[in-house]
Short mmCIF file of N, CA and C in Angstrom, two decimals:
data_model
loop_
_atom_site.label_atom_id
_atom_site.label_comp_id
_atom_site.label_asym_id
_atom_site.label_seq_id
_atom_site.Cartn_x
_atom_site.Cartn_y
_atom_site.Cartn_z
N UNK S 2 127.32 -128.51 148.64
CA UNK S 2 127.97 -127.39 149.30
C UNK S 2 128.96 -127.95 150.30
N UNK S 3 130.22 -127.79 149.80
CA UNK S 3 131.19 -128.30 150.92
C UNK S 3 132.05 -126.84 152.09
N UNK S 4 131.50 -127.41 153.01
CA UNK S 4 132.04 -126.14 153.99
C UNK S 4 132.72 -126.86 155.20
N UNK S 5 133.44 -125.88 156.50
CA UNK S 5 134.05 -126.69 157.56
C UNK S 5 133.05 -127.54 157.80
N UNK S 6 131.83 -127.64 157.83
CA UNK S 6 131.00 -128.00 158.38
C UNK S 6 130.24 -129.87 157.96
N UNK S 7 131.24 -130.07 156.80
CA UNK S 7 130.94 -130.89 155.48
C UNK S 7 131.16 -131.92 156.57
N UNK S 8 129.97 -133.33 155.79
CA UNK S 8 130.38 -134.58 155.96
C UNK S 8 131.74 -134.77 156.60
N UNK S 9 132.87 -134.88 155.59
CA UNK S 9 134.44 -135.24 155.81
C UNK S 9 134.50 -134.76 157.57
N UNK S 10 133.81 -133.71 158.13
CA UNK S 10 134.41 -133.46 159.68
C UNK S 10 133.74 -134.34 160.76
N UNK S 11 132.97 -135.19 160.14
CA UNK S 11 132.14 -136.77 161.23
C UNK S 11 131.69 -136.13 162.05
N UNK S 12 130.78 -134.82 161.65
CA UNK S 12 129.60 -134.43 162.61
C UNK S 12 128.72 -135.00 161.59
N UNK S 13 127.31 -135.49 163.15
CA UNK S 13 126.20 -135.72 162.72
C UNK S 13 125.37 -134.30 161.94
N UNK S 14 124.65 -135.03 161.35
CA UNK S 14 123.42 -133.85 160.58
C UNK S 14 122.72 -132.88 161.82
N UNK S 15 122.57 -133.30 163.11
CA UNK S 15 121.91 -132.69 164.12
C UNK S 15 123.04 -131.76 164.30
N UNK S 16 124.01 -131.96 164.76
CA UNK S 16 125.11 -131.47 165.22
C UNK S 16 125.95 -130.33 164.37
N UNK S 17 125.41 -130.80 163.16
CA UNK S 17 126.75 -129.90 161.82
C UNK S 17 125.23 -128.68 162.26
N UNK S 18 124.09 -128.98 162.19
CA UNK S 18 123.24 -127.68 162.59
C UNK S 18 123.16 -126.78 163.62
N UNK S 19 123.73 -128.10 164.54
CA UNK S 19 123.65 -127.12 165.71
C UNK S 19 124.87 -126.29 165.80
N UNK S 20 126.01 -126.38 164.74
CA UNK S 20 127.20 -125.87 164.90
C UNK S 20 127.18 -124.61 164.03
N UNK S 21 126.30 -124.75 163.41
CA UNK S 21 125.68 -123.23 162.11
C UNK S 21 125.10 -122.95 163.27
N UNK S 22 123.82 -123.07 163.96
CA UNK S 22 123.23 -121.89 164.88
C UNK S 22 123.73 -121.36 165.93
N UNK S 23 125.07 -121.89 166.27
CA UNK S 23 125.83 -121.23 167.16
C UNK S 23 126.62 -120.36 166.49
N UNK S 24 127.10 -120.42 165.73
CA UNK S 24 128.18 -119.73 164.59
C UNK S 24 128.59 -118.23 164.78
N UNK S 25 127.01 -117.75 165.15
CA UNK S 25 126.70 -116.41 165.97
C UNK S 25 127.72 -115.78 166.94
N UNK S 26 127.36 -116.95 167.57
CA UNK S 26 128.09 -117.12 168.71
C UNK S 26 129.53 -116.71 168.92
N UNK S 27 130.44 -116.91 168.10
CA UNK S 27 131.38 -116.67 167.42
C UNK S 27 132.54 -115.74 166.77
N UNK S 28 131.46 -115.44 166.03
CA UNK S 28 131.51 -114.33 165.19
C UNK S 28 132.02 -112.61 165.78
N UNK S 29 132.67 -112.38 165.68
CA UNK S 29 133.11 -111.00 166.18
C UNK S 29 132.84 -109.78 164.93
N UNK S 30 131.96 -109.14 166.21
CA UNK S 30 130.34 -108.44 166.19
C UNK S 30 131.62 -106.92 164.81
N UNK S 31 131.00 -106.99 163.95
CA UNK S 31 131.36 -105.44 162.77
C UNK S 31 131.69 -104.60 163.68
N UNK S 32 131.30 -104.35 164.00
CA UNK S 32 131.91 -102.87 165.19
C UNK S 32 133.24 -103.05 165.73
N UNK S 33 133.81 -104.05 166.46
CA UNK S 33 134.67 -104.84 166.79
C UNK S 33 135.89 -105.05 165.93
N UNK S 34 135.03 -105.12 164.51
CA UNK S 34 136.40 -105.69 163.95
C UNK S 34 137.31 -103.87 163.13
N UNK S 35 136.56 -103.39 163.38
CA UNK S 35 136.74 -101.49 162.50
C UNK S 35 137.34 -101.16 163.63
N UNK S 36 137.53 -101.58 164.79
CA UNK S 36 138.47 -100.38 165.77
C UNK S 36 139.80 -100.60 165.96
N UNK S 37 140.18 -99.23 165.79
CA UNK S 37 142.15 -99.64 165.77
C UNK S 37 142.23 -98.92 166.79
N UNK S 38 143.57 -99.63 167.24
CA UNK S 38 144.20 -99.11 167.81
C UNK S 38 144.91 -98.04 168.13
N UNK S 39 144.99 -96.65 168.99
CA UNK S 39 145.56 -95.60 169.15
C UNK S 39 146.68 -95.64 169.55
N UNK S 40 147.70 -96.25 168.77
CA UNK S 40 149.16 -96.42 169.17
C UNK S 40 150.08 -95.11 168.94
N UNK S 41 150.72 -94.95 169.56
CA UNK S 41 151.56 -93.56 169.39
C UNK S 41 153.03 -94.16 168.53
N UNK S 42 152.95 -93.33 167.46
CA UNK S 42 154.61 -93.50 166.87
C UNK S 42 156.02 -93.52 167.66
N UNK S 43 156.56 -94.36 168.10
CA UNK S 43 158.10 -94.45 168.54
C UNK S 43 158.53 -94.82 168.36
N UNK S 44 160.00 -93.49 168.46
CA UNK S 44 161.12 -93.43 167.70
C UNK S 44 162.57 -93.98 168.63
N UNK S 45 163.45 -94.74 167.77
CA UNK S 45 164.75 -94.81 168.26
C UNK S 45 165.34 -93.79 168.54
N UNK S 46 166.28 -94.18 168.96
CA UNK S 46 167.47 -92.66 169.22
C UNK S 46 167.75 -92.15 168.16
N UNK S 47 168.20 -93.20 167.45
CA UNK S 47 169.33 -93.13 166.02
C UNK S 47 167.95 -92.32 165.02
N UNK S 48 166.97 -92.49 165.16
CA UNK S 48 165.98 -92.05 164.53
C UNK S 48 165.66 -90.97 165.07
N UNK S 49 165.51 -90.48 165.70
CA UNK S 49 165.48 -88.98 166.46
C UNK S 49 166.67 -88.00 166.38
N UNK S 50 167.78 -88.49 166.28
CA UNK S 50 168.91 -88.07 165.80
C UNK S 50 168.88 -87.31 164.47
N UNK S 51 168.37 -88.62 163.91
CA UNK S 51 168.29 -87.92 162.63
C UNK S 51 166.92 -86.60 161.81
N UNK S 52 166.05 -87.03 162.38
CA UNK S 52 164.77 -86.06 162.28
C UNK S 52 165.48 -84.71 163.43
N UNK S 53 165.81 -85.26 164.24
CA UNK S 53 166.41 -83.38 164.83
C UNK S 53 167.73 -82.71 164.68
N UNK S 54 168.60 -83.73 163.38
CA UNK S 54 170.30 -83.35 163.42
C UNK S 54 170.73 -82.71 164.10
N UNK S 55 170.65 -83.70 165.23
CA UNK S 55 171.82 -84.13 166.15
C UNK S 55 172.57 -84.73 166.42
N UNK S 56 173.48 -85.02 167.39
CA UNK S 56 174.79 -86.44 167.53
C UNK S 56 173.53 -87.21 168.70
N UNK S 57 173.97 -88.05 168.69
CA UNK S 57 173.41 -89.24 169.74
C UNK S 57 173.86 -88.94 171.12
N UNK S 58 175.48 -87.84 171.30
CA UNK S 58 175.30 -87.66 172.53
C UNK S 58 174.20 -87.02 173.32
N UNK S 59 174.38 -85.51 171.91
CA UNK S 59 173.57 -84.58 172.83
C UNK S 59 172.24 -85.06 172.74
N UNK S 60 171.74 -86.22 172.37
CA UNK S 60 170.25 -86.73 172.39
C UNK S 60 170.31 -86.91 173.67
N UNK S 61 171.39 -87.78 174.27
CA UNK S 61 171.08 -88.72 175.34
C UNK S 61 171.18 -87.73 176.47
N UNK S 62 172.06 -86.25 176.43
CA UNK S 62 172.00 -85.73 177.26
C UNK S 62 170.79 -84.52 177.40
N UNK S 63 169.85 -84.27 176.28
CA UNK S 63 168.88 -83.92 176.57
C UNK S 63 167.29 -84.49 176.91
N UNK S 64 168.07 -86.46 176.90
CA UNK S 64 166.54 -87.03 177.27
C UNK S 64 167.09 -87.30 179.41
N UNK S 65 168.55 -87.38 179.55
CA UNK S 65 168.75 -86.88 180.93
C UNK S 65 168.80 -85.21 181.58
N UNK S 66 168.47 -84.54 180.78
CA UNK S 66 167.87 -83.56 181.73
C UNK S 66 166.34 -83.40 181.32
N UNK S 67 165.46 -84.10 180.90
CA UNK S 67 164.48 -83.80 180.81
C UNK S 67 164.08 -83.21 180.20
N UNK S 68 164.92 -82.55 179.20
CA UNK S 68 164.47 -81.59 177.87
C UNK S 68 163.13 -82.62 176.90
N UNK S 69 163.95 -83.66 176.66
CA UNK S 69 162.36 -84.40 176.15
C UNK S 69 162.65 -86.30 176.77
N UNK S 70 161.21 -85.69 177.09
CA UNK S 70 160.72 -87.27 177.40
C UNK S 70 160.73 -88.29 176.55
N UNK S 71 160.51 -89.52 177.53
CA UNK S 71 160.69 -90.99 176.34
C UNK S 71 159.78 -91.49 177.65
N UNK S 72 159.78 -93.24 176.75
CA UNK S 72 159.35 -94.46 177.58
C UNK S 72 160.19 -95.27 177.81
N UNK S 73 160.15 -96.16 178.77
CA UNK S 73 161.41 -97.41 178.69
C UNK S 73 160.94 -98.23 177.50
N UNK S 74 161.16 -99.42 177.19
CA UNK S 74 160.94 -100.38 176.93
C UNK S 74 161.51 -101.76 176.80
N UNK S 75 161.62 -102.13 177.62
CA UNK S 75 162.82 -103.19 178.76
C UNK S 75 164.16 -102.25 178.99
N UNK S 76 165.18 -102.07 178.38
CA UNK S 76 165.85 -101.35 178.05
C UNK S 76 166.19 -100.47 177.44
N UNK S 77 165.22 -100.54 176.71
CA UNK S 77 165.24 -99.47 175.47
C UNK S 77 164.74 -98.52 175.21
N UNK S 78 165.33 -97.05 175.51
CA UNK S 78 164.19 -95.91 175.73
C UNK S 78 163.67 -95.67 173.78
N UNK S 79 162.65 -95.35 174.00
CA UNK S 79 161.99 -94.95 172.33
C UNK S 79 160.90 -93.63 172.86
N UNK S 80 160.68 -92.46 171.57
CA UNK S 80 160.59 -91.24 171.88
C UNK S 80 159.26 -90.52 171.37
N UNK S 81 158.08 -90.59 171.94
CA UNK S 81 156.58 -90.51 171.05
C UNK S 81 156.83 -89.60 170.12
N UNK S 82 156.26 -89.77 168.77
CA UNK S 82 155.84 -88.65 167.96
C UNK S 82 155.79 -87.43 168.33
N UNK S 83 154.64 -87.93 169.44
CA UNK S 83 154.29 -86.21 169.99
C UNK S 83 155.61 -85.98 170.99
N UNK S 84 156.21 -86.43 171.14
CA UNK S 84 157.30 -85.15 172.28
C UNK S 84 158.12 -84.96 170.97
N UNK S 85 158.37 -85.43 169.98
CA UNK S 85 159.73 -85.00 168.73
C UNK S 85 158.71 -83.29 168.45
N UNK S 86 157.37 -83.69 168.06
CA UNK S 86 156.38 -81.93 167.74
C UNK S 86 157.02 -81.11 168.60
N UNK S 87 156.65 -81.61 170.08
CA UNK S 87 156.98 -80.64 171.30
C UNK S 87 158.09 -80.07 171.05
N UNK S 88 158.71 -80.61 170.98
CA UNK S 88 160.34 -80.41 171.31
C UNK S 88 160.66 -79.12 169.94
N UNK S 89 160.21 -79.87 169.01
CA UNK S 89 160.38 -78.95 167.85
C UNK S 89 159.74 -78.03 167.95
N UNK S 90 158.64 -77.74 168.05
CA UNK S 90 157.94 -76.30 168.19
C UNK S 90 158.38 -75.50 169.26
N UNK S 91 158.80 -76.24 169.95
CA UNK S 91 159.59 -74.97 171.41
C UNK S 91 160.95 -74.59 171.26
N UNK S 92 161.75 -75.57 170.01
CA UNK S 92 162.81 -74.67 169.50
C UNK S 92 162.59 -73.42 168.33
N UNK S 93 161.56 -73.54 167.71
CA UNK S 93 160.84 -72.34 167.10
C UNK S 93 161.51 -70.89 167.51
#
């Protein structure tokens, strides 16, 4: 049985064991590995533009009056999923 654990890595026989009963140790626990992340979808401008056909001005002048929110991101504002819903259901 050749594993990391094989001869070729010049651990002793005590040692290649003691490196299986730690192994545990290690191991990142099933529960751990099934959880994702709750990331929110964001959108460019140019991409919001287009899901609400609009021009890019009047984007920029309705994310400066506050009609819909964004985040920075160094420079770069991008626009959650959920405010494109908002926005759309309150033009309804």
């Amino acid at each position: 049985m050749h594993n990391f654990l094989s001869v070729k890595s010049g651990l002793t026989p005590s040692r290649r064991l003691a490196a299986t009963d730690n192994a545990h140790r290690w191991a990142t626990p099933k529960n751990e590995r099934r959880t994702k992340l709750n990331v929110a979808k964001l959108y460019t401008i140019n991409q919001c533009c287009e899901l609400l056909s609009i021009g890019r001005t009047k984007m920029y002048d309705m994310m400066n009056a506050n009609e819909i929110r964004y985040v920075t991101i160094g420079t770069a504002r991008r626009v959650p999923h959920s405010e494109l819903m908002r926005f759309q259901e309150s033009r309804l």
